[in-house]
Short mmCIF file of C-alpha atoms in Angstrom, two decimals:
data_model
loop_
_atom_site.label_atom_id
_atom_site.label_comp_id
_atom_site.label_asym_id
_atom_site.label_seq_id
_atom_site.Cartn_x
_atom_site.Cartn_y
_atom_site.Cartn_z
CA UNK A 1 76.06 132.62 79.75
CA UNK A 2 74.92 129.01 79.65
CA UNK A 3 77.57 128.04 77.12
CA UNK A 4 80.31 129.77 79.16
CA UNK A 5 79.35 127.75 82.36
CA UNK A 6 79.14 124.66 80.20
CA UNK A 7 82.65 125.35 78.87
CA UNK A 8 83.94 125.86 82.44
CA UNK A 9 82.38 122.57 83.62
CA UNK A 10 84.12 120.74 80.79
CA UNK A 11 87.44 122.35 81.42
CA UNK A 12 87.15 121.58 85.20
CA UNK A 13 86.26 117.97 84.34
CA UNK A 14 89.12 117.52 81.84
CA UNK A 15 91.40 119.16 84.46
CA UNK A 16 90.21 116.81 87.25
CA UNK A 17 90.67 113.78 85.04
CA UNK A 18 94.23 114.96 84.14
CA UNK A 19 95.14 115.46 87.77
CA UNK A 20 93.89 111.99 88.69
CA UNK A 21 95.81 110.42 85.83
CA UNK A 22 98.95 112.32 86.78
CA UNK A 23 98.53 111.44 90.43
CA UNK A 24 98.06 107.73 89.60
CA UNK A 25 101.07 107.70 87.33
CA UNK A 26 103.10 109.52 90.00
CA UNK A 27 102.10 107.05 92.63
CA UNK A 28 102.95 104.14 90.34
CA UNK A 29 106.40 105.61 89.68
CA UNK A 30 106.84 106.18 93.47
CA UNK A 31 105.92 102.65 94.26
CA UNK A 32 108.30 101.27 91.66
CA UNK A 33 111.06 103.51 92.93
CA UNK A 34 110.60 102.25 96.50
CA UNK A 35 110.40 98.67 95.37
CA UNK A 36 113.68 99.07 93.45
CA UNK A 37 115.35 100.57 96.49
CA UNK A 38 113.99 97.88 98.92
CA UNK A 39 114.06 94.75 96.83
CA UNK A 40 117.77 93.93 97.10
CA UNK A 41 118.57 95.33 100.64
CA UNK A 42 120.65 92.97 102.85
CA UNK A 43 119.11 91.39 105.90
CA UNK A 44 119.72 93.27 109.06
CA UNK A 45 120.19 89.87 110.91
CA UNK A 46 123.56 89.70 109.32
CA UNK A 47 124.85 92.29 111.81
CA UNK A 48 124.32 89.86 114.69
CA UNK A 49 127.04 87.65 113.29
CA UNK A 50 129.27 90.36 111.74
CA UNK A 51 132.89 90.13 112.40
CA UNK A 52 135.43 92.77 111.49
CA UNK A 53 138.54 91.59 109.82
CA UNK A 54 141.10 91.08 112.45
CA UNK A 55 144.94 90.72 112.44
CA UNK A 56 146.35 87.34 111.70
CA UNK A 57 148.59 86.66 114.72
CA UNK A 58 151.71 84.51 114.60
CA UNK A 59 152.85 82.83 117.88
CA UNK A 60 156.02 81.16 118.81
CA UNK A 61 156.15 77.56 119.99
CA UNK A 62 156.05 78.76 123.67
CA UNK A 63 152.92 80.89 123.01
CA UNK A 64 154.47 84.36 122.67
CA UNK A 65 153.04 86.65 120.05
CA UNK A 66 155.85 87.16 117.46
CA UNK A 67 154.01 88.94 114.60
CA UNK A 68 150.78 90.12 113.01
CA UNK A 69 149.78 90.46 109.43
CA UNK A 70 146.80 92.91 108.68
CA UNK A 71 145.83 95.81 106.62
CA UNK A 72 143.75 97.09 109.59
CA UNK A 73 144.52 96.71 113.12
CA UNK A 74 141.30 95.85 114.88
CA UNK A 75 140.70 94.03 118.09
CA UNK A 76 137.31 93.01 119.30
CA UNK A 77 136.21 94.55 122.59
CA UNK A 78 133.13 93.73 124.49
CA UNK A 79 130.73 96.69 124.82
CA UNK A 80 130.95 96.46 128.57
CA UNK A 81 134.69 96.93 128.48
CA UNK A 82 134.45 100.31 126.65
CA UNK A 83 134.73 103.12 129.25
CA UNK A 84 131.62 105.31 129.58
CA UNK A 85 133.65 108.40 128.66
CA UNK A 86 134.68 106.87 125.32
CA UNK A 87 131.08 105.94 124.52
CA UNK A 88 129.91 109.32 125.40
CA UNK A 89 132.65 110.99 123.36
CA UNK A 90 131.71 108.87 120.44
CA UNK A 91 128.06 109.67 120.61
CA UNK A 92 128.65 113.35 121.17
CA UNK A 93 130.85 113.59 118.07
CA UNK A 94 128.82 111.38 115.72
CA UNK A 95 125.17 111.58 116.75
CA UNK A 96 124.20 113.43 120.03
CA UNK A 97 120.57 112.27 119.61
CA UNK A 98 121.46 108.55 119.26
CA UNK A 99 119.55 107.39 122.27
CA UNK A 100 116.55 109.70 121.49
CA UNK A 101 115.78 108.71 117.88
CA UNK A 102 114.59 105.53 116.15
CA UNK A 103 117.33 105.30 113.54
CA UNK A 104 116.89 108.58 111.69
CA UNK A 105 117.09 112.16 112.83
CA UNK A 106 114.78 114.30 110.77
CA UNK A 107 116.18 117.54 112.22
CA UNK A 108 119.65 116.39 111.18
CA UNK A 109 118.51 115.48 107.70
CA UNK A 110 116.71 118.81 107.31
CA UNK A 111 119.77 120.73 108.52
CA UNK A 112 122.05 118.74 106.05
CA UNK A 113 119.53 119.53 103.12
CA UNK A 114 119.48 123.16 104.01
CA UNK A 115 123.34 123.24 104.21
CA UNK A 116 123.68 121.41 100.97
CA UNK A 117 121.31 123.84 99.18
CA UNK A 118 123.20 126.80 100.49
CA UNK A 119 126.53 125.40 99.44
CA UNK A 120 125.30 124.01 96.07
CA UNK A 121 126.86 120.62 96.78
CA UNK A 122 126.70 117.59 99.11
CA UNK A 123 128.44 119.14 102.15
CA UNK A 124 126.66 117.31 104.92
CA UNK A 125 124.78 113.97 105.07
CA UNK A 126 122.85 114.27 108.28
CA UNK A 127 123.37 110.45 109.05
CA UNK A 128 122.88 109.00 112.43
CA UNK A 129 125.20 106.41 113.94
CA UNK A 130 122.63 103.71 112.91
CA UNK A 131 122.74 105.06 109.19
CA UNK A 132 126.55 105.01 109.23
CA UNK A 133 126.64 101.32 110.49
CA UNK A 134 124.04 100.56 107.65
CA UNK A 135 126.26 102.27 105.05
CA UNK A 136 129.59 100.90 106.17
CA UNK A 137 128.69 97.33 106.93
CA UNK A 138 125.51 96.44 104.97
CA UNK A 139 125.82 98.66 101.93
CA UNK A 140 129.48 99.17 101.71
CA UNK A 141 128.93 102.32 99.57
CA UNK A 142 130.28 105.74 99.85
CA UNK A 143 128.50 107.16 96.77
CA UNK A 144 126.65 110.34 97.29
CA UNK A 145 123.27 109.51 95.80
CA UNK A 146 119.75 109.98 97.11
CA UNK A 147 119.00 106.28 96.41
CA UNK A 148 121.76 105.31 98.78
CA UNK A 149 120.43 107.77 101.44
CA UNK A 150 116.91 106.15 101.06
CA UNK A 151 118.38 102.66 101.45
CA UNK A 152 120.26 103.77 104.50
CA UNK A 153 117.20 105.19 106.03
CA UNK A 154 115.16 101.89 105.43
CA UNK A 155 118.02 99.88 106.83
CA UNK A 156 118.42 102.12 109.88
CA UNK A 157 114.68 101.82 110.73
CA UNK A 158 114.99 97.91 110.31
CA UNK A 159 118.11 97.92 112.52
CA UNK A 160 116.29 99.82 115.27
CA UNK A 161 113.49 97.31 115.25
CA UNK A 162 115.87 94.31 115.50
CA UNK A 163 118.86 95.46 117.46
CA UNK A 164 119.53 97.34 120.75
CA UNK A 165 121.34 100.58 120.78
CA UNK A 166 124.39 98.71 122.20
CA UNK A 167 124.35 96.15 119.43
CA UNK A 168 124.24 98.91 116.82
#
């Protein structure tokens, strides 16, 4: 009986040491993974000075617009000039909780994960408007990888700290 108890104690001690080692290695790998994702992220402050490419406009000698050269026809509009119904339509279509969350929508991410598991592929992304801005302007990447999603989340949280909803 004593030898059986001693054997159980030794097994529990070995098992505990193995769990501690595995947890330490897992934590180290996790820290390295996060460091690799965060180490080369662009600065959110770049967004304050960001300018979309605009059309090159050609004017006649009397000041009339006679032509434009561009691959995308974009014109800068001040936030205050955008009608409320356009803002509301954009938020309703892209991220109905935009004014309620701090950059990420956990319910949206959970819904997307569930949908992707059911479909067996990346069908939904669950990105907020803030994450979409981070991806399109700061990351300039459309690749469907978890590392990109983690980078987006980190940038979105940073953006919400530094920028107002209107700036985003």
